[in-house]
Amino acid sequence: MQASGAPAGSVAGLIDHTLLKPEATQAEIETLCREARDYGFATVCLNPTWVPLAARLLRGSPVGVCTVVGFPLGATTADVKQYETRRVIFDGATEVDMVINIGALRSGDVRTVKLDIDAVTDVCRAAGVVSKVIIETALLTDEEKVTACTLAKAAGATFVKTSTGFARSGATPADVALMRRVVGDEMGVKAAGGVRDLSGAQAMVQAGATRLGASAGVKIVQESKGAPVAASAGGGY
C-alpha cells in the first residue's frame, strides 16, 4: 500500500510534509495541513498528539496522515510501540513510521529487533495502514543496515526509511541505494533527514527512494516549477 497525495510523476506526491519539532504549535500544524492540501503532498508527518487534528483537517482530501512511533530513539519496548500504533490508527493515522530498537541491533540481538518491528507491522497490516521502519542509518554499519532492512522486509513492512532527522546526519544517496538493493522492488524506500532542496530530492529518487521525508517540501515543489521560494510551516527533518 502506498499513499499518494498528487498525480503520478509529481514531486509533491513523493513527499511526506513534515513537522516533528517538539515545540510545534497548533497554528503551525494547521498551516502544515493547509500546505499539504494546496501542494498535493503524499502525507503530513507529525507527532502523535496532532493526529486527530490532522485527520479532521485533511478529511476528504487525498493527503494521508503519517505519524511516528517509538520516536526518535527507538528505545521503548515492543509492547509500548504496539500500543502507540493502535492508538494513532484509532486517532486517524494512515501511515506509521516506527523507529527500531537500535541498541538491540548494534548488540547483535536480532530476535529483539524482529519482535520490535513485528509489533508494529502486524497491527498496521491488520488495519490496512502503511508501515515504515526507520533504521537510523547514521548510527549503523553497512552490515547492520542490511540486517535491519532484511528484518523489515521479512516483517512485511511497506517501507524502510533512512532516518529520524534527529541523529547526527540523515539520508544519503549511498544509504538509499544500499537499502534499495536489499529490499528489491517489492518495498518502498523513504529518504528522510537533510532533503532540503530539489537537487537533493532528485539525488535520493535516483538512488532508489520512492518517498521523501522533508520539512522543505514547499520549497522543493516551488523549485520544481521554477517559482519563487516562499517560507513554509514544515520543520524537524
mmCIF file of C-alpha atoms in Angstrom:
data_model
loop_
_atom_site.group_PDB
_atom_site.id
_atom_site.type_symbol
_atom_site.label_atom_id
_atom_site.label_comp_id
_atom_site.label_asym_id
_atom_site.label_seq_id
_atom_site.Cartn_x
_atom_site.Cartn_y
_atom_site.Cartn_z
ATOM 1 C CA MET A 1 0.000 0.000 0.000
ATOM 2 C CA GLN A 2 1.355 3.374 -0.923
ATOM 3 C CA ALA A 3 -0.468 6.624 -0.263
ATOM 4 C CA SER A 4 -0.096 9.456 -2.716
ATOM 5 C CA GLY A 5 -1.385 12.990 -2.493
ATOM 6 C CA ALA A 6 -0.636 14.010 -6.089
ATOM 7 C CA PRO A 7 -0.694 12.677 -9.612
ATOM 8 C CA ALA A 8 1.942 10.159 -10.657
ATOM 9 C CA GLY A 9 5.147 11.891 -11.664
ATOM 10 C CA SER A 10 4.621 14.901 -9.411
ATOM 11 C CA VAL A 11 7.420 15.559 -6.927
ATOM 12 C CA ALA A 12 4.808 16.643 -4.369
ATOM 13 C CA GLY A 13 3.306 13.150 -4.412
ATOM 14 C CA LEU A 14 6.610 11.737 -3.159
ATOM 15 C CA ILE A 15 6.837 13.984 -0.108
ATOM 16 C CA ASP A 16 5.741 13.465 3.491
ATOM 17 C CA HIS A 17 5.376 17.125 4.520
ATOM 18 C CA THR A 18 7.000 17.021 7.919
ATOM 19 C CA LEU A 19 6.817 18.915 11.198
ATOM 20 C CA LEU A 20 8.194 16.929 14.130
ATOM 21 C CA LYS A 21 9.694 19.698 16.245
ATOM 22 C CA PRO A 22 8.623 19.298 19.881
ATOM 23 C CA GLU A 23 7.765 22.990 20.070
ATOM 24 C CA ALA A 24 5.389 22.914 17.085
ATOM 25 C CA THR A 25 2.168 24.791 17.796
ATOM 26 C CA GLN A 26 -1.391 24.098 16.717
ATOM 27 C CA ALA A 27 -1.249 27.039 14.331
ATOM 28 C CA GLU A 28 1.858 25.573 12.678
ATOM 29 C CA ILE A 29 0.193 22.166 12.333
ATOM 30 C CA GLU A 30 -2.857 23.808 10.754
ATOM 31 C CA THR A 31 -0.574 25.581 8.279
ATOM 32 C CA LEU A 32 1.215 22.289 7.534
ATOM 33 C CA CYS A 33 -2.100 20.610 6.698
ATOM 34 C CA ARG A 34 -3.221 23.525 4.550
ATOM 35 C CA GLU A 35 0.048 23.413 2.610
ATOM 36 C CA ALA A 36 -0.313 19.659 2.164
ATOM 37 C CA ARG A 37 -3.758 20.144 0.623
ATOM 38 C CA ASP A 38 -2.635 23.050 -1.553
ATOM 39 C CA TYR A 39 0.513 21.387 -2.891
ATOM 40 C CA GLY A 40 -0.739 17.790 -3.029
ATOM 41 C CA PHE A 41 1.812 16.160 -0.745
ATOM 42 C CA ALA A 42 1.569 12.429 -0.058
ATOM 43 C CA THR A 43 1.067 12.979 3.675
ATOM 44 C CA VAL A 44 1.669 15.266 6.571
ATOM 45 C CA CYS A 45 4.111 13.705 9.048
ATOM 46 C CA LEU A 46 3.674 14.894 12.614
ATOM 47 C CA ASN A 47 3.849 13.782 16.226
ATOM 48 C CA PRO A 48 1.045 11.564 17.604
ATOM 49 C CA THR A 49 -0.606 14.290 19.665
ATOM 50 C CA TRP A 50 -1.569 16.096 16.438
ATOM 51 C CA VAL A 51 -3.041 13.107 14.588
ATOM 52 C CA PRO A 52 -6.717 13.771 15.486
ATOM 53 C CA LEU A 53 -6.426 17.400 14.365
ATOM 54 C CA ALA A 54 -4.694 16.485 11.093
ATOM 55 C CA ALA A 55 -7.197 13.724 10.371
ATOM 56 C CA ARG A 56 -10.041 16.226 10.796
ATOM 57 C CA LEU A 57 -8.397 18.937 8.696
ATOM 58 C CA LEU A 58 -7.499 16.548 5.877
ATOM 59 C CA ARG A 59 -10.730 14.555 5.800
ATOM 60 C CA GLY A 60 -11.973 14.213 2.226
ATOM 61 C CA SER A 61 -8.593 15.047 0.705
ATOM 62 C CA PRO A 62 -6.104 12.588 -0.853
ATOM 63 C CA VAL A 63 -3.430 13.643 1.673
ATOM 64 C CA GLY A 64 -2.606 10.966 4.242
ATOM 65 C CA VAL A 65 -1.823 11.385 7.933
ATOM 66 C CA CYS A 66 1.588 9.977 8.858
ATOM 67 C CA THR A 67 2.844 9.797 12.414
ATOM 68 C CA VAL A 68 5.752 8.333 14.362
ATOM 69 C CA VAL A 69 6.082 5.547 16.932
ATOM 70 C CA GLY A 70 8.981 4.930 19.333
ATOM 71 C CA PHE A 71 10.281 8.261 18.134
ATOM 72 C CA PRO A 72 13.022 9.433 17.925
ATOM 73 C CA LEU A 73 15.190 6.985 19.902
ATOM 74 C CA GLY A 74 13.505 3.643 19.243
ATOM 75 C CA ALA A 75 14.322 2.639 22.808
ATOM 76 C CA THR A 76 10.827 1.925 24.116
ATOM 77 C CA THR A 77 9.707 -1.688 24.378
ATOM 78 C CA ALA A 78 7.862 -3.564 21.642
ATOM 79 C CA ASP A 79 4.579 -3.722 23.564
ATOM 80 C CA VAL A 80 4.615 0.043 24.086
ATOM 81 C CA LYS A 81 5.270 0.617 20.377
ATOM 82 C CA GLN A 82 2.383 -1.710 19.594
ATOM 83 C CA TYR A 83 0.048 0.270 21.843
ATOM 84 C CA GLU A 84 1.231 3.531 20.286
ATOM 85 C CA THR A 85 0.473 2.085 16.864
ATOM 86 C CA ARG A 86 -3.036 1.000 17.818
ATOM 87 C CA ARG A 87 -3.735 4.390 19.355
ATOM 88 C CA VAL A 88 -2.546 6.507 16.425
ATOM 89 C CA ILE A 89 -4.522 4.356 13.988
ATOM 90 C CA PHE A 90 -7.610 4.813 16.176
ATOM 91 C CA ASP A 91 -6.964 8.568 16.083
ATOM 92 C CA GLY A 92 -6.803 8.619 12.273
ATOM 93 C CA ALA A 93 -3.256 7.855 11.156
ATOM 94 C CA THR A 94 -2.993 6.247 7.733
ATOM 95 C CA GLU A 95 0.782 5.744 7.838
ATOM 96 C CA VAL A 96 3.055 4.852 10.777
ATOM 97 C CA ASP A 97 6.822 5.415 10.853
ATOM 98 C CA MET A 98 8.409 3.380 13.663
ATOM 99 C CA VAL A 99 11.980 3.544 14.958
ATOM 100 C CA ILE A 100 13.672 0.188 15.511
ATOM 101 C CA ASN A 101 15.481 -0.806 18.698
ATOM 102 C CA ILE A 102 18.839 0.495 17.514
ATOM 103 C CA GLY A 103 20.753 -0.625 20.610
ATOM 104 C CA ALA A 104 19.493 -4.179 20.246
ATOM 105 C CA LEU A 105 20.543 -4.271 16.607
ATOM 106 C CA ARG A 106 24.028 -2.981 17.412
ATOM 107 C CA SER A 107 24.265 -5.606 20.170
ATOM 108 C CA GLY A 108 23.539 -8.363 17.673
ATOM 109 C CA ASP A 109 20.184 -9.156 19.309
ATOM 110 C CA VAL A 110 18.322 -9.851 16.071
ATOM 111 C CA ARG A 111 15.403 -11.580 17.819
ATOM 112 C CA THR A 112 14.539 -8.475 19.841
ATOM 113 C CA VAL A 113 14.682 -6.301 16.733
ATOM 114 C CA LYS A 114 12.448 -8.735 14.851
ATOM 115 C CA LEU A 115 9.846 -8.736 17.631
ATOM 116 C CA ASP A 116 10.102 -4.939 17.819
ATOM 117 C CA ILE A 117 9.325 -4.489 14.118
ATOM 118 C CA ASP A 118 6.637 -7.190 14.081
ATOM 119 C CA ALA A 119 4.811 -5.496 16.959
ATOM 120 C CA VAL A 120 4.124 -2.503 14.719
ATOM 121 C CA THR A 121 3.850 -4.018 11.257
ATOM 122 C CA ASP A 122 1.365 -6.675 12.384
ATOM 123 C CA VAL A 123 -1.038 -4.009 13.664
ATOM 124 C CA CYS A 124 -0.593 -1.844 10.567
ATOM 125 C CA ARG A 125 -1.203 -4.743 8.209
ATOM 126 C CA ALA A 126 -4.380 -5.774 10.051
ATOM 127 C CA ALA A 127 -5.670 -2.190 9.855
ATOM 128 C CA GLY A 128 -4.666 -1.618 6.224
ATOM 129 C CA VAL A 129 -2.215 1.108 7.248
ATOM 130 C CA VAL A 130 1.172 1.829 5.665
ATOM 131 C CA SER A 131 4.152 0.924 7.872
ATOM 132 C CA LYS A 132 7.623 2.412 7.577
ATOM 133 C CA VAL A 133 10.612 1.073 9.509
ATOM 134 C CA ILE A 134 13.190 3.730 10.438
ATOM 135 C CA ILE A 135 16.609 2.125 10.786
ATOM 136 C CA GLU A 136 18.628 5.324 11.575
ATOM 137 C CA THR A 137 21.428 4.755 9.073
ATOM 138 C CA ALA A 138 23.771 7.329 10.640
ATOM 139 C CA LEU A 139 24.212 5.057 13.666
ATOM 140 C CA LEU A 140 24.734 1.752 11.826
ATOM 141 C CA THR A 141 27.410 -0.076 9.888
ATOM 142 C CA ASP A 142 26.558 -1.243 6.387
ATOM 143 C CA GLU A 143 26.188 -4.781 7.705
ATOM 144 C CA GLU A 144 23.717 -3.588 10.350
ATOM 145 C CA LYS A 145 21.785 -1.634 7.708
ATOM 146 C CA VAL A 146 21.459 -4.815 5.648
ATOM 147 C CA THR A 147 20.242 -6.750 8.696
ATOM 148 C CA ALA A 148 17.683 -4.072 9.584
ATOM 149 C CA CYS A 149 16.312 -3.921 6.038
ATOM 150 C CA THR A 150 16.146 -7.714 5.824
ATOM 151 C CA LEU A 151 14.148 -7.856 9.067
ATOM 152 C CA ALA A 152 11.795 -5.094 7.908
ATOM 153 C CA LYS A 153 11.171 -6.907 4.644
ATOM 154 C CA ALA A 154 10.523 -10.196 6.444
ATOM 155 C CA ALA A 155 8.048 -8.400 8.716
ATOM 156 C CA GLY A 156 6.032 -7.223 5.729
ATOM 157 C CA ALA A 157 6.709 -3.523 6.242
ATOM 158 C CA THR A 158 5.603 -1.226 3.428
ATOM 159 C CA PHE A 159 8.757 0.900 3.517
ATOM 160 C CA VAL A 160 12.201 1.052 5.038
ATOM 161 C CA LYS A 161 13.249 4.552 6.000
ATOM 162 C CA THR A 162 16.717 6.011 6.484
ATOM 163 C CA SER A 163 16.451 8.372 9.404
ATOM 164 C CA THR A 164 14.518 10.193 12.084
ATOM 165 C CA GLY A 165 16.153 13.505 11.269
ATOM 166 C CA PHE A 166 17.281 13.713 14.905
ATOM 167 C CA ALA A 167 20.588 11.792 14.641
ATOM 168 C CA ARG A 168 23.913 13.324 13.681
ATOM 169 C CA SER A 169 23.079 13.073 9.981
ATOM 170 C CA GLY A 170 20.242 11.998 7.741
ATOM 171 C CA ALA A 171 19.731 10.328 4.400
ATOM 172 C CA THR A 172 22.489 9.854 1.850
ATOM 173 C CA PRO A 173 22.156 8.551 -1.715
ATOM 174 C CA ALA A 174 24.593 5.759 -0.841
ATOM 175 C CA ASP A 175 22.407 4.527 2.018
ATOM 176 C CA VAL A 176 19.262 4.763 -0.101
ATOM 177 C CA ALA A 177 20.942 2.709 -2.834
ATOM 178 C CA LEU A 178 22.084 0.082 -0.326
ATOM 179 C CA MET A 179 18.594 -0.179 1.145
ATOM 180 C CA ARG A 180 17.065 -0.496 -2.307
ATOM 181 C CA ARG A 181 19.449 -3.334 -3.177
ATOM 182 C CA VAL A 182 18.447 -5.210 -0.022
ATOM 183 C CA VAL A 183 14.668 -4.820 -0.240
ATOM 184 C CA GLY A 184 14.348 -5.084 -4.012
ATOM 185 C CA ASP A 185 11.369 -3.687 -5.862
ATOM 186 C CA GLU A 186 8.698 -5.035 -3.502
ATOM 187 C CA MET A 187 9.085 -2.330 -0.843
ATOM 188 C CA GLY A 188 9.251 1.425 -0.702
ATOM 189 C CA VAL A 189 12.362 3.271 0.467
ATOM 190 C CA LYS A 190 11.883 6.577 2.261
ATOM 191 C CA ALA A 191 14.753 9.045 2.440
ATOM 192 C CA ALA A 192 14.465 11.463 5.352
ATOM 193 C CA GLY A 193 16.726 13.904 7.107
ATOM 194 C CA GLY A 194 18.547 16.594 5.179
ATOM 195 C CA VAL A 195 16.432 16.582 1.998
ATOM 196 C CA ARG A 196 16.299 20.347 1.721
ATOM 197 C CA ASP A 197 16.064 21.226 -1.973
ATOM 198 C CA LEU A 198 15.108 19.893 -5.397
ATOM 199 C CA SER A 199 18.589 18.662 -6.286
ATOM 200 C CA GLY A 200 18.787 16.735 -3.019
ATOM 201 C CA ALA A 201 15.356 15.231 -3.612
ATOM 202 C CA GLN A 202 16.310 14.207 -7.146
ATOM 203 C CA ALA A 203 19.504 12.551 -5.892
ATOM 204 C CA MET A 204 17.513 10.437 -3.432
ATOM 205 C CA VAL A 205 14.987 9.398 -6.073
ATOM 206 C CA GLN A 206 17.751 8.478 -8.499
ATOM 207 C CA ALA A 207 19.312 6.325 -5.770
ATOM 208 C CA GLY A 208 16.043 4.425 -5.312
ATOM 209 C CA ALA A 209 13.828 6.423 -2.934
ATOM 210 C CA THR A 210 10.085 6.283 -3.552
ATOM 211 C CA ARG A 211 9.141 8.614 -0.706
ATOM 212 C CA LEU A 212 10.856 11.657 0.798
ATOM 213 C CA GLY A 213 10.500 12.962 4.336
ATOM 214 C CA ALA A 214 11.100 16.692 4.236
ATOM 215 C CA SER A 215 10.228 19.883 6.044
ATOM 216 C CA ALA A 216 11.255 21.754 2.890
ATOM 217 C CA GLY A 217 8.513 20.272 0.732
ATOM 218 C CA VAL A 218 7.063 23.616 -0.301
ATOM 219 C CA LYS A 219 10.498 24.833 -1.374
ATOM 220 C CA ILE A 220 11.163 21.627 -3.323
ATOM 221 C CA VAL A 221 7.872 21.864 -5.226
ATOM 222 C CA GLN A 222 8.356 25.563 -5.931
ATOM 223 C CA GLU A 223 11.846 24.865 -7.268
ATOM 224 C CA SER A 224 10.471 22.093 -9.476
ATOM 225 C CA LYS A 225 8.057 24.605 -11.021
ATOM 226 C CA GLY A 226 10.628 27.389 -11.309
ATOM 227 C CA ALA A 227 8.573 29.520 -8.916
ATOM 228 C CA PRO A 228 9.879 31.909 -6.223
ATOM 229 C CA VAL A 229 10.610 30.086 -2.981
ATOM 230 C CA ALA A 230 8.412 31.061 -0.010
ATOM 231 C CA ALA A 231 8.557 30.189 3.697
ATOM 232 C CA SER A 232 6.796 27.051 4.950
ATOM 233 C CA ALA A 233 5.471 25.585 8.208
ATOM 234 C CA GLY A 234 7.482 22.382 7.903
ATOM 235 C CA GLY A 235 10.259 21.598 10.339
ATOM 236 C CA GLY A 236 12.060 18.858 12.229
ATOM 237 C CA TYR A 237 13.689 16.927 9.378
#
